[in-house]
Coordinates of C-alpha atoms and ligand atoms in Angstrom, one line a residue:
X18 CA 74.2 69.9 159.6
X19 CA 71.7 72.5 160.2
X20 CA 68.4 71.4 162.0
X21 CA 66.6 74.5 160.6
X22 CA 63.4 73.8 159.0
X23 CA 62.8 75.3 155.8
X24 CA 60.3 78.4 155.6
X25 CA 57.3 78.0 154.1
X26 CA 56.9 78.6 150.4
X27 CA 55.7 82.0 150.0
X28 CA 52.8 82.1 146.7
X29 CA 51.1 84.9 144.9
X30 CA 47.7 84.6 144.1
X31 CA 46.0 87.1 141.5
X32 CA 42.3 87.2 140.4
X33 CA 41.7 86.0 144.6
X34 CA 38.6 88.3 145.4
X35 CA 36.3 85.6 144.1
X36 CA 36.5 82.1 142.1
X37 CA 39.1 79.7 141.7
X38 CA 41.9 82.3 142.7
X39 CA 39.9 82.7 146.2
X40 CA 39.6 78.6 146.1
X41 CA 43.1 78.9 145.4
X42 CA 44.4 80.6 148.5
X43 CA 42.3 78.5 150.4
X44 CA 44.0 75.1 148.7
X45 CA 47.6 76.2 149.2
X46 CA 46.8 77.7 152.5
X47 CA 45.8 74.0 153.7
X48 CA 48.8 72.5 151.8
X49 CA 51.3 74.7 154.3
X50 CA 52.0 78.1 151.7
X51 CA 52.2 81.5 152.9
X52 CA 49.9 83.0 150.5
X53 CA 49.9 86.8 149.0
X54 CA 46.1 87.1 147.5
X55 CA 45.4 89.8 145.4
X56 CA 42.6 91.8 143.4
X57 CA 41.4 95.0 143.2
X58 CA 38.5 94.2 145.9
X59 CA 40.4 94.6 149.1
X60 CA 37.3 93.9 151.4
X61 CA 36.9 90.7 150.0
X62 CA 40.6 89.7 150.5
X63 CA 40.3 90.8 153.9
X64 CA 37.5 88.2 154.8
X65 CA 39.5 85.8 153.1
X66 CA 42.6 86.6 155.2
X67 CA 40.9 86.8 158.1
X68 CA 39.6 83.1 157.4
X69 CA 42.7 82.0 156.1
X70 CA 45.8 83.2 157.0
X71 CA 46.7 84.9 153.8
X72 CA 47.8 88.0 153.5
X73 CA 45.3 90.3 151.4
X74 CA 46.9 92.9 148.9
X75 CA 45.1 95.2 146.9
X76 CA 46.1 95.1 142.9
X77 CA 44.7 95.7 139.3
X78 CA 47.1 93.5 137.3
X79 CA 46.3 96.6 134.0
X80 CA 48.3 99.4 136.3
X81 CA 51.7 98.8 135.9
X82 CA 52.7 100.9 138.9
X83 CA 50.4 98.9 141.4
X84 CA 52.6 95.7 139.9
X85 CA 55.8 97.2 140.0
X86 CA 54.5 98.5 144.1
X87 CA 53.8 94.7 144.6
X88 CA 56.8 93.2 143.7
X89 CA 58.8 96.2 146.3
X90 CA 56.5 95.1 149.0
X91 CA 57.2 91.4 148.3
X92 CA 60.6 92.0 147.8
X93 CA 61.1 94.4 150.8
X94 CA 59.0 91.5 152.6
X95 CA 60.5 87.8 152.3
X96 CA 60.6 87.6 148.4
X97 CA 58.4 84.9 146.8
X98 CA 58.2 81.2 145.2
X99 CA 55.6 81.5 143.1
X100 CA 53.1 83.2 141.4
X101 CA 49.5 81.8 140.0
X102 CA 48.6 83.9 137.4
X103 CA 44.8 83.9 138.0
X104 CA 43.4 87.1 137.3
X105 CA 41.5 87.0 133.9
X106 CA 38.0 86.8 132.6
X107 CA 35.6 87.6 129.8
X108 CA 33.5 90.1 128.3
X109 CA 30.5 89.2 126.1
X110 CA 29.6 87.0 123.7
X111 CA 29.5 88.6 120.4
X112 CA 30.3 87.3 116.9
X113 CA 32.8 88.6 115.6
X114 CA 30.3 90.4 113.2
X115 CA 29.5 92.7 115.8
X116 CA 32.1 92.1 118.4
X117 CA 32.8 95.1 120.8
X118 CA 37.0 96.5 120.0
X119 CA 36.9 97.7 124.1
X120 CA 35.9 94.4 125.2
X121 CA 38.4 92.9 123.1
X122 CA 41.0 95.1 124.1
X123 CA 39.4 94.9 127.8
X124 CA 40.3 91.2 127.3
X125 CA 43.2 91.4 126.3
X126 CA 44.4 93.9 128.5
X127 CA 43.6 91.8 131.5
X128 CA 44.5 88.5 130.4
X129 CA 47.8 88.9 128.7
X130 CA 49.2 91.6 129.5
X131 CA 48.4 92.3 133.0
X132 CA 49.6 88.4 133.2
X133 CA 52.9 89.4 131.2
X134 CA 53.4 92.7 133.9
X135 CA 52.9 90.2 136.9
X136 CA 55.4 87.5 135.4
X137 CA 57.9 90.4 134.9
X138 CA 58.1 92.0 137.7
X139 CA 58.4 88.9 140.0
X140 CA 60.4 87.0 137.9
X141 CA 64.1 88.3 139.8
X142 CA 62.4 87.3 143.1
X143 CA 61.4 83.8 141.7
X144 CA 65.1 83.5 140.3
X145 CA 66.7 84.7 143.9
X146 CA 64.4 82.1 145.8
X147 CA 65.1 79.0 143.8
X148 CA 69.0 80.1 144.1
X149 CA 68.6 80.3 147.8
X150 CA 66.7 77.1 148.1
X151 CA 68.9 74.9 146.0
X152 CA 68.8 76.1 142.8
X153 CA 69.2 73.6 140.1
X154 CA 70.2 70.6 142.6
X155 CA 67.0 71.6 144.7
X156 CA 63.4 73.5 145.4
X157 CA 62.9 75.9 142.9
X158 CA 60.4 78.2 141.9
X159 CA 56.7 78.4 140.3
X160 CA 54.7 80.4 137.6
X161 CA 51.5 78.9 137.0
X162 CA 48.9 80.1 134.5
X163 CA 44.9 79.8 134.8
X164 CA 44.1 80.0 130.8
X165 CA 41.3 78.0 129.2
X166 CA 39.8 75.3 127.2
X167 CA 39.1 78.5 125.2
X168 CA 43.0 78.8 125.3
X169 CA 42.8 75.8 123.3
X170 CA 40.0 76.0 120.6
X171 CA 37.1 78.0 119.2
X172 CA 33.5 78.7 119.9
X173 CA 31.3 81.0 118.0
X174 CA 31.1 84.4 119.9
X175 CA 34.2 83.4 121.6
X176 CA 36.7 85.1 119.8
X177 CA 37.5 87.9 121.8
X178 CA 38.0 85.8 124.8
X179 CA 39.7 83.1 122.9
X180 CA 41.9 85.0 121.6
X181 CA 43.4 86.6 124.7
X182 CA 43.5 83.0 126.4
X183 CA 45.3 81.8 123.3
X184 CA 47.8 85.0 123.4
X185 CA 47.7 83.8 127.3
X186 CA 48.8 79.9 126.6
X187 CA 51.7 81.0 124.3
X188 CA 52.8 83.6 127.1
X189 CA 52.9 80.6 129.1
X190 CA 54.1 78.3 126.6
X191 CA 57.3 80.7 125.4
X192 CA 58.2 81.2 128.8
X193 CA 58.9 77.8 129.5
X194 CA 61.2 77.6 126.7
X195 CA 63.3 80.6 128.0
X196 CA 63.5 79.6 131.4
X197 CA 65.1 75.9 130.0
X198 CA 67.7 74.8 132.5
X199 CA 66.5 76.9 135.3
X200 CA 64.9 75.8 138.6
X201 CA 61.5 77.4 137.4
X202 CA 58.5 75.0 136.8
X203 CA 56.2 76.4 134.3
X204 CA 53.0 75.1 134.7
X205 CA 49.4 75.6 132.6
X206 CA 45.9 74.9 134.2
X207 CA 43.4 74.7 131.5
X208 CA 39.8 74.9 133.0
X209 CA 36.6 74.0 131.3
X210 CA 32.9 75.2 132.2
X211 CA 33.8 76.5 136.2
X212 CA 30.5 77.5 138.4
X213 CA 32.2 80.4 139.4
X214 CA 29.8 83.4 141.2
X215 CA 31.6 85.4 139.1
X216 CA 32.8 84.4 135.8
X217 CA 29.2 84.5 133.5
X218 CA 28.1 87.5 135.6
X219 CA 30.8 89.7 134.2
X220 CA 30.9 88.4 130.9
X221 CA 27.3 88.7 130.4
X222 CA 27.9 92.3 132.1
X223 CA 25.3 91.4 135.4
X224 CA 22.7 89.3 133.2
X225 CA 22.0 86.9 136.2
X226 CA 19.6 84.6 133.7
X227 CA 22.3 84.5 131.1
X228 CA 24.8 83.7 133.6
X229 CA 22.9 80.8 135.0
X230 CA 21.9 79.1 131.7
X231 CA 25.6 78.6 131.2
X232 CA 25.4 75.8 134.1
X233 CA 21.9 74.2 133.7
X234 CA 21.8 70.6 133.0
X235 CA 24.7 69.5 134.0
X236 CA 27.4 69.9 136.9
X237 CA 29.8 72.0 135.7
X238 CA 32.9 71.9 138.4
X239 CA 33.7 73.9 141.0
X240 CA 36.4 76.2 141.6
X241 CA 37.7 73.5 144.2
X242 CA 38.1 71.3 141.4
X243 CA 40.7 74.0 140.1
X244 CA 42.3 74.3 143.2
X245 CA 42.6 71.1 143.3
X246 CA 44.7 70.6 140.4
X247 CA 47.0 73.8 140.9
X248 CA 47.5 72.3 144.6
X249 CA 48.6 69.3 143.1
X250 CA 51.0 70.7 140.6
X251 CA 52.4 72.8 143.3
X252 CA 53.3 70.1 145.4
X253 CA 54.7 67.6 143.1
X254 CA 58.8 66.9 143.6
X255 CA 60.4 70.1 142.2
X256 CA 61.9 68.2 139.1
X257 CA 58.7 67.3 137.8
X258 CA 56.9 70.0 136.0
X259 CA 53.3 69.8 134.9
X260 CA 53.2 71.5 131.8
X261 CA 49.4 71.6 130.9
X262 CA 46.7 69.8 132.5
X263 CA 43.2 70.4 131.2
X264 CA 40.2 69.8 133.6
X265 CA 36.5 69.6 132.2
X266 CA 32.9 68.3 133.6
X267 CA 32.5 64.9 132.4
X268 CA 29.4 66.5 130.2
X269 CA 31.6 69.3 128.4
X270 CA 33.9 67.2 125.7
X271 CA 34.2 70.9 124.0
X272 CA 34.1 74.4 124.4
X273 CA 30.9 74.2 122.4
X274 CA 29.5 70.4 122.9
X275 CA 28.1 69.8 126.3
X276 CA 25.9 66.5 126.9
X277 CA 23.0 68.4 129.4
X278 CA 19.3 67.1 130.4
X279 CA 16.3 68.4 131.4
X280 CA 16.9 71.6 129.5
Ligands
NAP18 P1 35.9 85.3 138.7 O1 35.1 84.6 139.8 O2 35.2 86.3 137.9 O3 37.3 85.8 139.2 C1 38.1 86.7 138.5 C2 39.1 87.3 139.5 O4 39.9 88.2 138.8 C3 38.4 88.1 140.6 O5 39.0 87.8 141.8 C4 38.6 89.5 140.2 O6 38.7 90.3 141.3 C5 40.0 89.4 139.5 N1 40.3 90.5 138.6 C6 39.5 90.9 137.5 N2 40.1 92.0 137.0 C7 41.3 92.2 137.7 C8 42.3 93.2 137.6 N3 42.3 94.1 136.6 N4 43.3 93.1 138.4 C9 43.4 92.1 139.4 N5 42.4 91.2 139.5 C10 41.4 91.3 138.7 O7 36.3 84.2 137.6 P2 36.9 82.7 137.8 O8 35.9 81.8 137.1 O9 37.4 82.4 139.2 O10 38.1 82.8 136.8 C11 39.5 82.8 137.2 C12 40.4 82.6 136.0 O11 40.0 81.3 135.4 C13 40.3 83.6 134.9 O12 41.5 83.8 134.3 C14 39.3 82.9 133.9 O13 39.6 83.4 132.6 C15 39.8 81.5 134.1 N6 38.8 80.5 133.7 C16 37.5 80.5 134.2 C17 36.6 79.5 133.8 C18 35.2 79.5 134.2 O14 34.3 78.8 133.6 N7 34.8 80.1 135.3 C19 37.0 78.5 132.9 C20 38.3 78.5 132.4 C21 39.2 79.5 132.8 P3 38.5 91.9 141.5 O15 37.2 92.2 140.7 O16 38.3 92.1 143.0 O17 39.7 92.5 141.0

């Protein structure tokens, strides 16, 4: 019997230049993973390389060349295990009234399709690493999914970002279905109000005061918490798949009902 230990398990990482996907590397870094991390901001993956010992690659998940460059390099470069589809976000907070169509389409763009290009295109690696670990009698493969609580219910002004999380959940959702039998856990992380730098910035298109208000009066989690819960799913025996978990702060029962003082 062969004494060889088994490589690491070798993990994409979109959406990793800030936010849960950079608290994300970090996690699975820690837990033993060879980690790919990947956003458009390359200087930011580089710090985060240099601190972690991932590898930093530069990507915009809307250019379907850069995707279909990716999966060569990764490919050409020890193939892959899994993905976490991270990349995503939201613009504004309009009614739909007044809602802006290149936000929406900005949204949609981003979170679904440029999801859908990254699930394509390394989907054959995936398939070719669980075969070589095991297949169905062993380690298989992951695709995990960052969507929402807003992939799971409505707030007014949220419909724009709603909606691509939605289209995001039932990407996620159908592709466990089709992938039935095979050694691929799919596996949804549903994330409530997140303190991200980030996250309320964009949306709220650099409003600093409207980004903060989001968080005031209660503690919102972290993007460690997020991590956390993506480590864990990662890391459970490879039959068990965690199909959806949904993490909130303790004060946000709702998109839209969140118990806060002193505000
Ligand atoms: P964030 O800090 O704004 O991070 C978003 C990440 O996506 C950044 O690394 C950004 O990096 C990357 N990104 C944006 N556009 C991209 C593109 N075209 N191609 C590749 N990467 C792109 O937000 P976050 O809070 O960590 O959010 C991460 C995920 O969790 C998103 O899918 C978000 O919808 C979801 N989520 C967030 C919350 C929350 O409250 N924060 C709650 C639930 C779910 P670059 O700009 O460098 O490309």
């Amino acid at each position: 019997m062969s004494t060889t230990p088994e490589p690491a398990r070798r993990v994409l990482v979109t959406g990793a230049s800030s936010g849960i996907g950079a608290a994300t590397v970090r996690r699975l870094r820690a837990e033993g993973f060879d980690v790919v991390a990947a956003a458009r901001r390359l200087d930011r993956l580089e710090a985060l390389a240099a601190e972690t010992g991932a590898e930093a690659y530069a990507l915009d998940v809307t250019d379907q060349g850069a995707v279909d460059d990716l999966v060569a390099h990764l490919e050409a470069s020890g193939g892959l295990d899994g993905v976490v589809n991270n990349a995503g976000g939201a613009f504004g907070l309009d009614p739909v009234e007044d809602a802006d169509v290149e936000q929406w389409q900005h949204m949609y763009e981003l979170n679904v399709v440029g999801t859908l290009r990254v699930t394509q295109g390394v989907l054959p690696l995936l398939r070719a690493a669980a075969e070589r670990r095991g297949g169905a009698e062993g380690a298989g493969a992951d695709v995990v999914f960052v969507t929402s609580t807003a992939a799971h219910g409505a707030y007014e002004g949220g419909a724009g970002y709603t909606a691509a999380k939605h289209g995001e959940r039932m990407l996620s959702t159908t592709l466990r279905w089709e992938l039935a039998g095979e050694p691929i856990r799919v596996v949804e992380v549903a994330p409530g109000a997140v303190a991200t730098e980030e996250f309320s910035l964009v949306r709220f298109d650099g409003d600093a005061a409207k980004a903060a208000a989001v968080y005031e009066g209660y503690q919102p989690l972290q993007a460690a918490d997020v991590a956390d819960v993506i480590g864990y799913a990662l890391t459970r025996p490879p039959y068990v798949n965690i199909d959806l978990l949904v993490v909130r702060p303790r004060a946000q029962v709702h998109n839209s009902k969140v118990a806060r003082t002193g505000v």
